[in-house]
């Protein structure tokens, strides 16, 4: 398509606030027929909100969304759908008691209360769509019996049924194998020739680079870069957001002599979410007193790894803690055994005060011990002292993160798992958090397993680094070698 | 159709039902008559719960409106058919009133609203005891018939007609769209379906049949009272009937209703224990067959 074709979808000044949080701030883009735009950003950057605003699932506070010349901003979802926008959701929720064919037929039905039977052409069209997305062989099966990739095909088929002018695809390749990625890429590429405008929403440029014409990168609700995939990947701001700034490392000389015995030993760990494989033969180990960082982009499998260690998801493979297998123990017993996770969602008790949250963490300690621990933590995070009486839910994101870490430390863990502490935090907060972690590392014998997307944040504290990509550990080594060996390939 | 297990279950069941007056005594005919009206209550509830995904704890709000509406109109001198129509319209208006919070609230909050609606209705009936008869109940001047056999025919015919309509609706495009909205509103809207419109329609249809059945029950029993058409224990019975018979099967509710009411009678010699035993059996069925009896029989072979 030539550059003079008028755009199918024009978004201008799109803004969405949730309470005090600005999730999307003045975002604008255009997609012409036959063009594929990638919308990327780390978790919490607002990219999914943009997609929901276009689909009408959320209503924008300001801005226009023009579809073929009509402003659809603020319309109800079903009208937007009828007007020519289709969405391929990341998670499929088909009707389980109906067959694949019936599920596709559902998407072809008119929005009428009085048409009791589908018209004859519907059946033919449903079969044609099934053929097109590669579901022809399983058309009479029920969704529960299908492999994961076929469920994604079904979502694609439902979105196609309306013959949409604009197709929104949420994380097109999450959970797919390399071969399946190729077929899905071909399917999405097919939209190009049909003159549809496509918006691909994903965590990172890498996974969509081969498919997109242009990429728009977001961070904290704002537009940070736009251009070809290569331009965006080499953009300074984008690199700072994903990797952080210049990489620093602080090796500790005395550590390796102490080591040898593994405190935590994970071997050949595999985890499936339904039919999607989230971890594939992952092996890591952490020695007592070590500070180990697991870095990888959102969706690589870090959180799944931590949840398996904490006993929150079923797995195959072996996880040994202090010489004994953890299999079969409840999450509570694992936590009492000394592995405390500070999850990326923080899971604070929002209506309780800062002090109450901390007291809950120290519930099992004797009073004198608890007071000592509390005093030490308030010294480590002075801001929490000032906020002691405030409800946790009203704290800023950075303060909440510090409280979550402090609460985890109240439990006096032998191993602290920190899952993406930098999620959605502004750079200045990162620095405070970084200083607290540095003090923790230098002044206490605690063992830490840190999961991060932000390499610059993770590396200065690390004694050893694992890189997780697409459900597998792809690199292991000390942080000094990371910059040289992984620096450019990471994004 | 000939290969469907439902067909082979339905044909003998209908034959048995249609010939019942020739081999059943008046006493048991009466029990089945009541059970059939409860069957319609259950089917209407299943359309909302099983298909539209709305946990409505207030089916007796709709039934009560239909029953008392019809009863009051009859006391005002209207003939039975008009009373039934009037009662149903009142029930549908009640259904719309119930749908409004349902479209705004999610999960337990909507359930609570429906519970409160029932309590409000009971309060109104007690407060306006002058016209409604209050806690004692309201007599109606007309009854459908005084013959057990004729009453049985009315109930059986009514059940078959309502069952056919509701079953066809559930298997139609509308039923498919309702299931989609019940399972995931956002996805249904993204497929271009006006969720509000379809949910509202489900409430209206459910209210129409609930109200109509409530009215019929009143003209069968000759009285309307809180205990027989509004009380929360009736809600519990309807819910157990649907879960026992099979959620999202429509016809399962009829099976459940007949089981609950018939066994409650058959086990009467056990004295106070009868309800206990029936509840125990229902509980066992729900634990062992989470899809209900009919749901289990109709389960697709592939996933069995």
PDB file of C-alpha atoms in Angstrom, chain A residues 55 57 77-79 81-82 85-87 89 91-98 102-103 105-113 115-118 142 144-145 155 158-159 162, chain B residues 51 168-174 176-184 186-199 201-202 247-249 295 300-303:
ATOM      1  CA  UNK A  55     -12.242  -1.941  21.359  1.00  0.00           C
ATOM      2  CA  UNK A  57     -13.874  -2.217  26.675  1.00  0.00           C
ATOM      3  CA  UNK A  77     -17.945  -2.586  22.475  1.00  0.00           C
ATOM      4  CA  UNK A  78     -20.603  -4.390  20.451  1.00  0.00           C
ATOM      5  CA  UNK A  79     -21.158  -1.352  18.219  1.00  0.00           C
ATOM      6  CA  UNK A  81     -17.287  -4.669  16.752  1.00  0.00           C
ATOM      7  CA  UNK A  82     -20.176  -4.286  14.288  1.00  0.00           C
ATOM      8  CA  UNK A  85     -12.966  -3.855  14.707  1.00  0.00           C
ATOM      9  CA  UNK A  86     -12.052  -7.422  15.656  1.00  0.00           C
ATOM     10  CA  UNK A  87      -9.928  -8.555  18.562  1.00  0.00           C
ATOM     11  CA  UNK A  89      -7.745 -12.152  22.902  1.00  0.00           C
ATOM     12  CA  UNK A  91      -6.645 -16.066  26.613  1.00  0.00           C
ATOM     13  CA  UNK A  92      -9.266 -18.104  24.876  1.00  0.00           C
ATOM     14  CA  UNK A  93     -12.628 -18.683  26.479  1.00  0.00           C
ATOM     15  CA  UNK A  94     -14.611 -20.719  23.982  1.00  0.00           C
ATOM     16  CA  UNK A  95     -18.017 -22.231  24.696  1.00  0.00           C
ATOM     17  CA  UNK A  96     -17.017 -25.607  26.070  1.00  0.00           C
ATOM     18  CA  UNK A  97     -20.173 -27.543  25.342  1.00  0.00           C
ATOM     19  CA  UNK A  98     -20.200 -26.525  21.694  1.00  0.00           C
ATOM     20  CA  UNK A 102     -20.530 -23.951  16.576  1.00  0.00           C
ATOM     21  CA  UNK A 103     -18.077 -21.610  18.251  1.00  0.00           C
ATOM     22  CA  UNK A 105     -20.907 -19.932  13.941  1.00  0.00           C
ATOM     23  CA  UNK A 106     -21.611 -17.988  17.122  1.00  0.00           C
ATOM     24  CA  UNK A 107     -19.348 -15.218  15.865  1.00  0.00           C
ATOM     25  CA  UNK A 108     -21.291 -15.123  12.580  1.00  0.00           C
ATOM     26  CA  UNK A 109     -24.740 -14.689  14.161  1.00  0.00           C
ATOM     27  CA  UNK A 110     -26.601 -11.411  13.849  1.00  0.00           C
ATOM     28  CA  UNK A 111     -27.188  -9.377  17.012  1.00  0.00           C
ATOM     29  CA  UNK A 112     -30.880 -10.202  17.011  1.00  0.00           C
ATOM     30  CA  UNK A 113     -33.262 -11.606  19.596  1.00  0.00           C
ATOM     31  CA  UNK A 115     -33.450 -14.998  14.662  1.00  0.00           C
ATOM     32  CA  UNK A 116     -33.727 -18.407  16.283  1.00  0.00           C
ATOM     33  CA  UNK A 117     -31.899 -20.395  13.626  1.00  0.00           C
ATOM     34  CA  UNK A 118     -28.740 -19.408  11.792  1.00  0.00           C
ATOM     35  CA  UNK A 142     -14.949 -29.679  21.496  1.00  0.00           C
ATOM     36  CA  UNK A 144     -11.448 -28.908  25.741  1.00  0.00           C
ATOM     37  CA  UNK A 145      -9.885 -31.598  23.559  1.00  0.00           C
ATOM     38  CA  UNK A 155      -9.822 -17.084  18.709  1.00  0.00           C
ATOM     39  CA  UNK A 158     -13.869 -15.776  15.737  1.00  0.00           C
ATOM     40  CA  UNK A 159     -12.203 -12.421  15.155  1.00  0.00           C
ATOM     41  CA  UNK A 162     -16.923 -10.417  11.323  1.00  0.00           C
TER      42      UNK A 162
ATOM     43  CA  UNK B  51     -27.368 -19.789  30.069  1.00  0.00           C
ATOM     44  CA  UNK B 168     -36.020 -24.610  21.644  1.00  0.00           C
ATOM     45  CA  UNK B 169     -34.932 -21.159  22.834  1.00  0.00           C
ATOM     46  CA  UNK B 170     -31.977 -22.659  24.669  1.00  0.00           C
ATOM     47  CA  UNK B 171     -30.840 -24.549  21.587  1.00  0.00           C
ATOM     48  CA  UNK B 172     -31.409 -21.602  19.261  1.00  0.00           C
ATOM     49  CA  UNK B 173     -29.033 -18.869  18.213  1.00  0.00           C
ATOM     50  CA  UNK B 174     -30.347 -16.852  21.142  1.00  0.00           C
ATOM     51  CA  UNK B 176     -25.859 -19.691  22.028  1.00  0.00           C
ATOM     52  CA  UNK B 177     -25.445 -15.941  22.366  1.00  0.00           C
ATOM     53  CA  UNK B 178     -26.787 -16.068  25.937  1.00  0.00           C
ATOM     54  CA  UNK B 179     -24.212 -18.698  26.854  1.00  0.00           C
ATOM     55  CA  UNK B 180     -21.494 -16.520  25.373  1.00  0.00           C
ATOM     56  CA  UNK B 181     -22.628 -13.479  27.378  1.00  0.00           C
ATOM     57  CA  UNK B 182     -22.899 -15.607  30.505  1.00  0.00           C
ATOM     58  CA  UNK B 183     -19.409 -16.979  30.108  1.00  0.00           C
ATOM     59  CA  UNK B 184     -17.569 -13.808  29.160  1.00  0.00           C
ATOM     60  CA  UNK B 186     -16.354  -8.759  27.141  1.00  0.00           C
ATOM     61  CA  UNK B 187     -15.672 -11.445  24.592  1.00  0.00           C
ATOM     62  CA  UNK B 188     -19.360 -11.581  23.666  1.00  0.00           C
ATOM     63  CA  UNK B 189     -19.436  -7.816  23.180  1.00  0.00           C
ATOM     64  CA  UNK B 190     -16.249  -7.989  21.115  1.00  0.00           C
ATOM     65  CA  UNK B 191     -18.042 -10.438  18.837  1.00  0.00           C
ATOM     66  CA  UNK B 192     -20.630  -7.731  18.254  1.00  0.00           C
ATOM     67  CA  UNK B 193     -23.407  -8.809  20.597  1.00  0.00           C
ATOM     68  CA  UNK B 194     -25.304  -6.270  22.651  1.00  0.00           C
ATOM     69  CA  UNK B 195     -24.922  -7.941  26.024  1.00  0.00           C
ATOM     70  CA  UNK B 196     -27.442  -5.658  27.736  1.00  0.00           C
ATOM     71  CA  UNK B 197     -30.144  -6.459  25.212  1.00  0.00           C
ATOM     72  CA  UNK B 198     -29.654 -10.200  25.442  1.00  0.00           C
ATOM     73  CA  UNK B 199     -29.480 -10.300  29.220  1.00  0.00           C
ATOM     74  CA  UNK B 201     -34.369 -10.578  27.090  1.00  0.00           C
ATOM     75  CA  UNK B 202     -33.304 -13.525  29.258  1.00  0.00           C
ATOM     76  CA  UNK B 247     -27.511 -27.063  34.973  1.00  0.00           C
ATOM     77  CA  UNK B 248     -27.711 -25.770  31.401  1.00  0.00           C
ATOM     78  CA  UNK B 249     -30.017 -28.570  30.282  1.00  0.00           C
ATOM     79  CA  UNK B 295     -26.105 -33.350  32.398  1.00  0.00           C
ATOM     80  CA  UNK B 300     -20.497 -35.714  25.020  1.00  0.00           C
ATOM     81  CA  UNK B 301     -18.804 -39.090  24.692  1.00  0.00           C
ATOM     82  CA  UNK B 302     -15.455 -37.530  23.802  1.00  0.00           C
ATOM     83  CA  UNK B 303     -14.956 -35.963  27.212  1.00  0.00           C
TER      84      UNK B 303
END
